[in-house]
Amino acid sequence: MFNAVIDAPFGKVGIRLDGEAVREIVYLPASTRNIEPDTPLARQAVEQIERYFEHASAHFELPLAPVGTAFQRRVWQAISDIPAGTVLTYGQLAKQIGSVPRAVGQACGSNYFPIVIPCHRVVSSSGLGGFAHHAEDGFFLNVKRWLLAHEGIPYA
């Protein structure tokens, strides 16, 4: 199912490949079993994600599978341009790309490559907002809080 599963400060991260590209990165609970990387690309993805856990300013250079709609890819590209330690609201990002906040939020939640495409850097105008299509407090919002705090942006 996964080409690698690694420890993360908030649980685990699973990595799926599709040939010579990363197909998906998934946040998983701490109870998930680790899986050693089974390909050079899986090892490369693990190394880059672990580097991010050490240094929030780390950059990613991974081949990403061509997934998502044209609109989602446009949103994800705009998200990729947000530097570590910076947040934009859904509305700010929507204005930047000529869209509306709800559509941007849906595209953020559908991100196949969290951490690499840092959707955690997009928040609600009234607070944290949702994460990975989860609006209720729990595991996913705790992941978002950790990622933002790691980058120096605390959210209660």
Short mmCIF file of N, CA and C in Angstrom, two decimals:
data_model
loop_
_atom_site.label_atom_id
_atom_site.label_comp_id
_atom_site.label_asym_id
_atom_site.label_seq_id
_atom_site.Cartn_x
_atom_site.Cartn_y
_atom_site.Cartn_z
N MET A 1 0.82 -1.19 0.00
CA MET A 1 0.00 0.00 0.00
C MET A 1 0.87 1.26 0.00
N PHE A 2 1.89 1.31 0.88
CA PHE A 2 2.81 2.45 0.91
C PHE A 2 4.20 1.97 0.51
N ASN A 3 4.95 2.88 -0.12
CA ASN A 3 6.34 2.60 -0.45
C ASN A 3 7.27 2.95 0.70
N ALA A 4 6.75 3.72 1.66
CA ALA A 4 7.48 4.04 2.88
C ALA A 4 6.49 4.62 3.88
N VAL A 5 6.73 4.33 5.15
CA VAL A 5 6.02 4.97 6.26
C VAL A 5 7.07 5.32 7.29
N ILE A 6 7.11 6.60 7.67
CA ILE A 6 8.14 7.07 8.59
C ILE A 6 7.51 7.76 9.80
N ASP A 7 8.32 7.84 10.86
CA ASP A 7 7.90 8.57 12.05
C ASP A 7 7.87 10.05 11.74
N ALA A 8 6.90 10.72 12.35
CA ALA A 8 6.79 12.17 12.28
C ALA A 8 6.52 12.67 13.69
N PRO A 9 6.81 13.91 13.97
CA PRO A 9 6.57 14.44 15.32
C PRO A 9 5.10 14.39 15.75
N PHE A 10 4.20 14.23 14.80
CA PHE A 10 2.75 14.22 15.08
C PHE A 10 2.11 12.86 14.80
N GLY A 11 2.90 11.87 14.44
CA GLY A 11 2.37 10.55 14.09
C GLY A 11 3.29 9.89 13.09
N LYS A 12 2.74 9.61 11.91
CA LYS A 12 3.53 8.99 10.83
C LYS A 12 3.20 9.71 9.51
N VAL A 13 4.07 9.49 8.53
CA VAL A 13 3.85 9.97 7.17
C VAL A 13 4.01 8.77 6.25
N GLY A 14 3.01 8.56 5.40
CA GLY A 14 3.06 7.50 4.41
C GLY A 14 3.33 8.09 3.03
N ILE A 15 4.11 7.38 2.24
CA ILE A 15 4.48 7.84 0.90
C ILE A 15 4.11 6.76 -0.09
N ARG A 16 3.36 7.15 -1.12
CA ARG A 16 3.00 6.24 -2.21
C ARG A 16 3.62 6.76 -3.50
N LEU A 17 4.15 5.84 -4.28
CA LEU A 17 4.75 6.18 -5.56
C LEU A 17 3.90 5.64 -6.69
N ASP A 18 4.08 6.24 -7.85
CA ASP A 18 3.47 5.76 -9.09
C ASP A 18 4.57 5.82 -10.13
N GLY A 19 5.26 4.71 -10.30
CA GLY A 19 6.39 4.68 -11.23
C GLY A 19 7.51 5.56 -10.73
N GLU A 20 7.86 6.57 -11.50
CA GLU A 20 8.97 7.46 -11.17
C GLU A 20 8.49 8.78 -10.57
N ALA A 21 7.32 8.77 -9.94
CA ALA A 21 6.80 10.00 -9.33
C ALA A 21 6.14 9.68 -7.99
N VAL A 22 6.13 10.66 -7.12
CA VAL A 22 5.39 10.55 -5.86
C VAL A 22 3.91 10.72 -6.21
N ARG A 23 3.10 9.77 -5.78
CA ARG A 23 1.67 9.78 -6.09
C ARG A 23 0.86 10.39 -4.96
N GLU A 24 1.33 10.21 -3.71
CA GLU A 24 0.57 10.71 -2.57
C GLU A 24 1.42 10.68 -1.31
N ILE A 25 1.18 11.67 -0.46
CA ILE A 25 1.76 11.70 0.88
C ILE A 25 0.58 11.79 1.84
N VAL A 26 0.60 10.95 2.87
CA VAL A 26 -0.56 10.80 3.75
C VAL A 26 -0.11 10.92 5.21
N TYR A 27 -0.88 11.67 6.00
CA TYR A 27 -0.66 11.72 7.44
C TYR A 27 -1.36 10.54 8.08
N LEU A 28 -0.64 9.84 8.94
CA LEU A 28 -1.15 8.61 9.55
C LEU A 28 -0.98 8.66 11.07
N PRO A 29 -1.80 7.92 11.79
CA PRO A 29 -1.64 7.88 13.26
C PRO A 29 -0.35 7.17 13.66
N ALA A 30 0.10 7.47 14.87
CA ALA A 30 1.35 6.91 15.38
C ALA A 30 1.32 5.39 15.45
N SER A 31 0.14 4.79 15.52
CA SER A 31 0.03 3.33 15.63
C SER A 31 0.32 2.61 14.31
N THR A 32 0.46 3.34 13.22
CA THR A 32 0.75 2.73 11.92
C THR A 32 2.17 2.16 11.92
N ARG A 33 2.32 1.00 11.32
CA ARG A 33 3.62 0.32 11.24
C ARG A 33 4.54 1.03 10.25
N ASN A 34 5.79 1.25 10.64
CA ASN A 34 6.78 1.83 9.74
C ASN A 34 7.08 0.86 8.60
N ILE A 35 7.41 1.42 7.45
CA ILE A 35 7.82 0.64 6.29
C ILE A 35 9.08 1.29 5.73
N GLU A 36 10.12 0.52 5.61
CA GLU A 36 11.36 1.03 5.04
C GLU A 36 11.13 1.40 3.57
N PRO A 37 11.75 2.46 3.09
CA PRO A 37 11.61 2.84 1.68
C PRO A 37 12.01 1.68 0.78
N ASP A 38 11.18 1.41 -0.23
CA ASP A 38 11.44 0.25 -1.08
C ASP A 38 12.00 0.60 -2.46
N THR A 39 12.25 1.88 -2.71
CA THR A 39 12.86 2.30 -3.98
C THR A 39 13.76 3.50 -3.70
N PRO A 40 14.64 3.83 -4.64
CA PRO A 40 15.45 5.05 -4.46
C PRO A 40 14.59 6.31 -4.35
N LEU A 41 13.51 6.39 -5.11
CA LEU A 41 12.64 7.56 -5.02
C LEU A 41 11.96 7.65 -3.65
N ALA A 42 11.52 6.51 -3.12
CA ALA A 42 10.93 6.51 -1.78
C ALA A 42 11.96 6.97 -0.75
N ARG A 43 13.20 6.53 -0.88
CA ARG A 43 14.27 6.96 0.02
C ARG A 43 14.49 8.47 -0.11
N GLN A 44 14.48 8.98 -1.33
CA GLN A 44 14.67 10.41 -1.56
C GLN A 44 13.54 11.21 -0.89
N ALA A 45 12.31 10.75 -1.04
CA ALA A 45 11.16 11.42 -0.42
C ALA A 45 11.30 11.42 1.10
N VAL A 46 11.66 10.27 1.66
CA VAL A 46 11.86 10.17 3.10
C VAL A 46 12.93 11.15 3.56
N GLU A 47 14.05 11.18 2.88
CA GLU A 47 15.14 12.07 3.28
C GLU A 47 14.72 13.53 3.24
N GLN A 48 13.96 13.92 2.22
CA GLN A 48 13.54 15.32 2.12
C GLN A 48 12.51 15.68 3.19
N ILE A 49 11.59 14.77 3.48
CA ILE A 49 10.60 15.02 4.52
C ILE A 49 11.28 15.09 5.88
N GLU A 50 12.20 14.18 6.14
CA GLU A 50 12.93 14.22 7.41
C GLU A 50 13.75 15.49 7.53
N ARG A 51 14.32 15.97 6.44
CA ARG A 51 15.06 17.23 6.45
C ARG A 51 14.13 18.39 6.82
N TYR A 52 12.88 18.36 6.29
CA TYR A 52 11.90 19.38 6.66
C TYR A 52 11.60 19.33 8.16
N PHE A 53 11.49 18.13 8.72
CA PHE A 53 11.22 18.02 10.16
C PHE A 53 12.37 18.62 10.98
N GLU A 54 13.58 18.59 10.45
CA GLU A 54 14.72 19.18 11.14
C GLU A 54 14.80 20.69 10.90
N HIS A 55 14.48 21.12 9.68
CA HIS A 55 14.61 22.52 9.29
C HIS A 55 13.38 22.92 8.46
N ALA A 56 12.53 23.75 9.04
CA ALA A 56 11.27 24.13 8.38
C ALA A 56 11.49 24.84 7.04
N SER A 57 12.67 25.37 6.83
CA SER A 57 12.94 26.09 5.58
C SER A 57 13.43 25.16 4.46
N ALA A 58 13.49 23.87 4.71
CA ALA A 58 13.96 22.91 3.70
C ALA A 58 13.07 22.96 2.46
N HIS A 59 13.68 22.78 1.32
CA HIS A 59 12.95 22.77 0.04
C HIS A 59 12.85 21.34 -0.46
N PHE A 60 11.84 21.11 -1.28
CA PHE A 60 11.59 19.79 -1.84
C PHE A 60 11.87 19.80 -3.33
N GLU A 61 12.49 18.74 -3.78
CA GLU A 61 12.71 18.53 -5.21
C GLU A 61 12.36 17.09 -5.50
N LEU A 62 11.07 16.85 -5.64
CA LEU A 62 10.57 15.50 -5.91
C LEU A 62 9.69 15.52 -7.14
N PRO A 63 9.77 14.50 -7.97
CA PRO A 63 8.84 14.41 -9.09
C PRO A 63 7.45 14.05 -8.56
N LEU A 64 6.47 14.88 -8.85
CA LEU A 64 5.11 14.66 -8.37
C LEU A 64 4.23 14.17 -9.52
N ALA A 65 3.40 13.19 -9.24
CA ALA A 65 2.49 12.65 -10.25
C ALA A 65 1.51 13.73 -10.68
N PRO A 66 1.12 13.74 -11.95
CA PRO A 66 0.18 14.74 -12.46
C PRO A 66 -1.25 14.40 -12.06
N VAL A 67 -1.62 14.74 -10.84
CA VAL A 67 -2.95 14.43 -10.32
C VAL A 67 -3.72 15.72 -10.08
N GLY A 68 -5.02 15.58 -9.88
CA GLY A 68 -5.86 16.73 -9.58
C GLY A 68 -6.37 17.41 -10.84
N THR A 69 -7.34 18.28 -10.63
CA THR A 69 -7.91 19.05 -11.75
C THR A 69 -6.99 20.21 -12.08
N ALA A 70 -7.24 20.85 -13.20
CA ALA A 70 -6.44 22.02 -13.59
C ALA A 70 -6.56 23.11 -12.51
N PHE A 71 -7.75 23.31 -11.97
CA PHE A 71 -7.93 24.31 -10.92
C PHE A 71 -7.15 23.93 -9.67
N GLN A 72 -7.24 22.68 -9.24
CA GLN A 72 -6.49 22.25 -8.07
C GLN A 72 -4.99 22.47 -8.27
N ARG A 73 -4.49 22.13 -9.43
CA ARG A 73 -3.05 22.30 -9.69
C ARG A 73 -2.67 23.78 -9.65
N ARG A 74 -3.57 24.67 -10.11
CA ARG A 74 -3.32 26.11 -10.05
C ARG A 74 -3.24 26.57 -8.58
N VAL A 75 -4.16 26.10 -7.75
CA VAL A 75 -4.13 26.43 -6.32
C VAL A 75 -2.86 25.87 -5.69
N TRP A 76 -2.54 24.62 -5.98
CA TRP A 76 -1.36 23.99 -5.38
C TRP A 76 -0.09 24.72 -5.78
N GLN A 77 -0.02 25.21 -7.01
CA GLN A 77 1.16 25.98 -7.43
C GLN A 77 1.27 27.26 -6.62
N ALA A 78 0.14 27.94 -6.41
CA ALA A 78 0.15 29.16 -5.60
C ALA A 78 0.56 28.86 -4.16
N ILE A 79 0.08 27.75 -3.62
CA ILE A 79 0.46 27.34 -2.26
C ILE A 79 1.96 27.07 -2.20
N SER A 80 2.50 26.45 -3.22
CA SER A 80 3.93 26.13 -3.25
C SER A 80 4.80 27.38 -3.20
N ASP A 81 4.25 28.51 -3.59
CA ASP A 81 5.00 29.77 -3.59
C ASP A 81 4.98 30.47 -2.23
N ILE A 82 4.21 29.96 -1.26
CA ILE A 82 4.16 30.56 0.07
C ILE A 82 5.38 30.10 0.85
N PRO A 83 6.23 31.02 1.28
CA PRO A 83 7.44 30.60 2.00
C PRO A 83 7.15 30.09 3.41
N ALA A 84 8.04 29.28 3.92
CA ALA A 84 7.92 28.79 5.30
C ALA A 84 7.86 29.98 6.24
N GLY A 85 7.01 29.86 7.26
CA GLY A 85 6.87 30.93 8.24
C GLY A 85 5.86 31.99 7.84
N THR A 86 5.19 31.78 6.71
CA THR A 86 4.20 32.73 6.21
C THR A 86 2.88 32.01 6.05
N VAL A 87 1.78 32.70 6.34
CA VAL A 87 0.46 32.15 6.07
C VAL A 87 -0.33 33.14 5.23
N LEU A 88 -1.22 32.60 4.44
CA LEU A 88 -2.22 33.38 3.71
C LEU A 88 -3.58 32.84 4.10
N THR A 89 -4.60 33.67 4.02
CA THR A 89 -5.95 33.17 4.24
C THR A 89 -6.46 32.58 2.93
N TYR A 90 -7.51 31.78 3.04
CA TYR A 90 -8.15 31.24 1.84
C TYR A 90 -8.55 32.39 0.92
N GLY A 91 -9.07 33.46 1.50
CA GLY A 91 -9.49 34.62 0.72
C GLY A 91 -8.34 35.31 0.02
N GLN A 92 -7.21 35.47 0.71
CA GLN A 92 -6.04 36.09 0.08
C GLN A 92 -5.54 35.26 -1.09
N LEU A 93 -5.48 33.97 -0.89
CA LEU A 93 -5.02 33.08 -1.96
C LEU A 93 -6.02 33.09 -3.11
N ALA A 94 -7.30 33.09 -2.79
CA ALA A 94 -8.34 33.13 -3.83
C ALA A 94 -8.21 34.40 -4.67
N LYS A 95 -8.03 35.52 -4.02
CA LYS A 95 -7.88 36.79 -4.74
C LYS A 95 -6.65 36.75 -5.65
N GLN A 96 -5.59 36.17 -5.13
CA GLN A 96 -4.33 36.08 -5.88
C GLN A 96 -4.50 35.30 -7.19
N ILE A 97 -5.34 34.24 -7.16
CA ILE A 97 -5.48 33.41 -8.36
C ILE A 97 -6.80 33.66 -9.10
N GLY A 98 -7.61 34.62 -8.62
CA GLY A 98 -8.86 34.95 -9.29
C GLY A 98 -9.96 33.93 -9.04
N SER A 99 -10.12 33.52 -7.79
CA SER A 99 -11.11 32.52 -7.44
C SER A 99 -11.88 32.98 -6.19
N VAL A 100 -12.50 32.03 -5.52
CA VAL A 100 -13.24 32.30 -4.29
C VAL A 100 -12.70 31.43 -3.16
N PRO A 101 -12.82 31.91 -1.90
CA PRO A 101 -12.22 31.19 -0.78
C PRO A 101 -12.67 29.74 -0.63
N ARG A 102 -13.95 29.45 -0.81
CA ARG A 102 -14.44 28.08 -0.61
C ARG A 102 -13.79 27.12 -1.62
N ALA A 103 -13.65 27.55 -2.85
CA ALA A 103 -13.02 26.69 -3.87
C ALA A 103 -11.55 26.46 -3.55
N VAL A 104 -10.88 27.50 -3.06
CA VAL A 104 -9.48 27.35 -2.66
C VAL A 104 -9.38 26.38 -1.49
N GLY A 105 -10.30 26.50 -0.52
CA GLY A 105 -10.29 25.58 0.62
C GLY A 105 -10.50 24.14 0.20
N GLN A 106 -11.39 23.92 -0.76
CA GLN A 106 -11.61 22.55 -1.24
C GLN A 106 -10.36 22.00 -1.94
N ALA A 107 -9.70 22.84 -2.72
CA ALA A 107 -8.47 22.41 -3.39
C ALA A 107 -7.36 22.13 -2.37
N CYS A 108 -7.29 22.96 -1.33
CA CYS A 108 -6.30 22.71 -0.27
C CYS A 108 -6.55 21.35 0.37
N GLY A 109 -7.80 21.07 0.68
CA GLY A 109 -8.14 19.81 1.32
C GLY A 109 -7.89 18.60 0.46
N SER A 110 -7.83 18.79 -0.85
CA SER A 110 -7.61 17.69 -1.79
C SER A 110 -6.15 17.52 -2.18
N ASN A 111 -5.27 18.24 -1.53
CA ASN A 111 -3.84 18.20 -1.82
C ASN A 111 -3.28 16.79 -1.62
N TYR A 112 -2.72 16.21 -2.67
CA TYR A 112 -2.13 14.87 -2.60
C TYR A 112 -0.74 14.88 -1.98
N PHE A 113 -0.13 16.06 -1.84
CA PHE A 113 1.28 16.15 -1.46
C PHE A 113 1.52 17.09 -0.27
N PRO A 114 0.78 16.90 0.85
CA PRO A 114 1.02 17.80 1.98
C PRO A 114 2.48 17.72 2.43
N ILE A 115 2.92 18.74 3.02
CA ILE A 115 4.31 19.05 3.38
C ILE A 115 5.04 19.53 2.13
N VAL A 116 5.07 18.76 1.07
CA VAL A 116 5.74 19.19 -0.17
C VAL A 116 5.00 20.39 -0.77
N ILE A 117 3.69 20.31 -0.87
CA ILE A 117 2.84 21.45 -1.22
C ILE A 117 2.20 21.86 0.11
N PRO A 118 2.71 22.92 0.73
CA PRO A 118 2.41 23.22 2.14
C PRO A 118 1.05 23.87 2.37
N CYS A 119 -0.02 23.11 2.19
CA CYS A 119 -1.37 23.63 2.37
C CYS A 119 -1.64 24.06 3.80
N HIS A 120 -0.82 23.61 4.74
CA HIS A 120 -0.98 24.07 6.13
C HIS A 120 -0.74 25.56 6.26
N ARG A 121 -0.12 26.18 5.28
CA ARG A 121 0.16 27.62 5.31
C ARG A 121 -1.03 28.46 4.87
N VAL A 122 -2.16 27.82 4.60
CA VAL A 122 -3.38 28.53 4.23
C VAL A 122 -4.38 28.34 5.36
N VAL A 123 -4.86 29.46 5.90
CA VAL A 123 -5.72 29.44 7.08
C VAL A 123 -6.99 30.25 6.81
N SER A 124 -7.94 30.11 7.71
CA SER A 124 -9.18 30.87 7.66
C SER A 124 -8.92 32.31 8.12
N SER A 125 -9.75 33.23 7.68
CA SER A 125 -9.63 34.61 8.15
C SER A 125 -9.99 34.72 9.62
N SER A 126 -10.67 33.71 10.16
CA SER A 126 -11.09 33.75 11.56
C SER A 126 -10.32 32.75 12.44
N GLY A 127 -9.27 32.17 11.92
CA GLY A 127 -8.50 31.22 12.72
C GLY A 127 -7.79 30.19 11.89
N LEU A 128 -7.69 29.00 12.43
CA LEU A 128 -6.92 27.92 11.81
C LEU A 128 -7.51 27.42 10.50
N GLY A 129 -8.83 27.33 10.43
CA GLY A 129 -9.47 26.74 9.26
C GLY A 129 -9.42 25.22 9.34
N GLY A 130 -9.75 24.56 8.25
CA GLY A 130 -9.74 23.10 8.21
C GLY A 130 -8.40 22.58 7.72
N PHE A 131 -8.37 21.26 7.57
CA PHE A 131 -7.14 20.63 7.08
C PHE A 131 -7.48 19.25 6.56
N ALA A 132 -7.10 18.98 5.33
CA ALA A 132 -7.31 17.66 4.71
C ALA A 132 -8.79 17.26 4.77
N HIS A 133 -9.65 18.23 4.50
CA HIS A 133 -11.12 18.04 4.54
C HIS A 133 -11.63 17.70 5.93
N HIS A 134 -10.91 18.09 6.96
CA HIS A 134 -11.35 17.90 8.35
C HIS A 134 -11.46 19.28 9.00
N ALA A 135 -12.64 19.61 9.47
CA ALA A 135 -12.85 20.89 10.14
C ALA A 135 -12.97 20.71 11.65
N GLU A 136 -13.23 19.50 12.08
CA GLU A 136 -13.38 19.23 13.51
C GLU A 136 -12.01 19.08 14.15
N ASP A 137 -11.91 19.54 15.39
CA ASP A 137 -10.66 19.36 16.12
C ASP A 137 -10.33 17.88 16.23
N GLY A 138 -9.08 17.55 16.13
CA GLY A 138 -8.64 16.17 16.20
C GLY A 138 -7.29 16.02 15.54
N PHE A 139 -7.00 14.82 15.08
CA PHE A 139 -5.69 14.47 14.55
C PHE A 139 -5.22 15.43 13.45
N PHE A 140 -6.03 15.66 12.43
CA PHE A 140 -5.56 16.46 11.29
C PHE A 140 -5.31 17.91 11.66
N LEU A 141 -6.18 18.51 12.46
CA LEU A 141 -5.93 19.89 12.87
C LEU A 141 -4.73 19.98 13.81
N ASN A 142 -4.49 18.94 14.59
CA ASN A 142 -3.28 18.91 15.41
C ASN A 142 -2.03 18.83 14.54
N VAL A 143 -2.10 18.10 13.42
CA VAL A 143 -0.98 18.07 12.48
C VAL A 143 -0.73 19.47 11.93
N LYS A 144 -1.82 20.15 11.51
CA LYS A 144 -1.68 21.51 10.97
C LYS A 144 -1.07 22.44 12.01
N ARG A 145 -1.53 22.35 13.25
CA ARG A 145 -0.96 23.17 14.32
C ARG A 145 0.54 22.90 14.49
N TRP A 146 0.91 21.61 14.48
CA TRP A 146 2.33 21.28 14.64
C TRP A 146 3.15 21.85 13.50
N LEU A 147 2.68 21.68 12.26
CA LEU A 147 3.43 22.18 11.10
C LEU A 147 3.60 23.69 11.17
N LEU A 148 2.54 24.40 11.53
CA LEU A 148 2.64 25.86 11.63
C LEU A 148 3.59 26.27 12.77
N ALA A 149 3.47 25.61 13.92
CA ALA A 149 4.36 25.92 15.04
C ALA A 149 5.81 25.63 14.67
N HIS A 150 6.03 24.54 13.93
CA HIS A 150 7.37 24.18 13.47
C HIS A 150 7.96 25.31 12.62
N GLU A 151 7.10 26.01 11.90
CA GLU A 151 7.55 27.11 11.06
C GLU A 151 7.49 28.46 11.79
N GLY A 152 7.21 28.43 13.10
CA GLY A 152 7.21 29.65 13.89
C GLY A 152 5.90 30.40 13.92
N ILE A 153 4.80 29.72 13.57
CA ILE A 153 3.49 30.36 13.54
C ILE A 153 2.56 29.59 14.46
N PRO A 154 2.48 29.97 15.73
CA PRO A 154 1.62 29.22 16.67
C PRO A 154 0.13 29.51 16.46
N TYR A 155 -0.67 28.48 16.43
CA TYR A 155 -2.13 28.58 16.41
C TYR A 155 -2.66 27.72 17.54
N ALA A 156 -3.51 28.30 18.36
CA ALA A 156 -4.07 27.55 19.51
C ALA A 156 -5.01 26.48 19.05
#
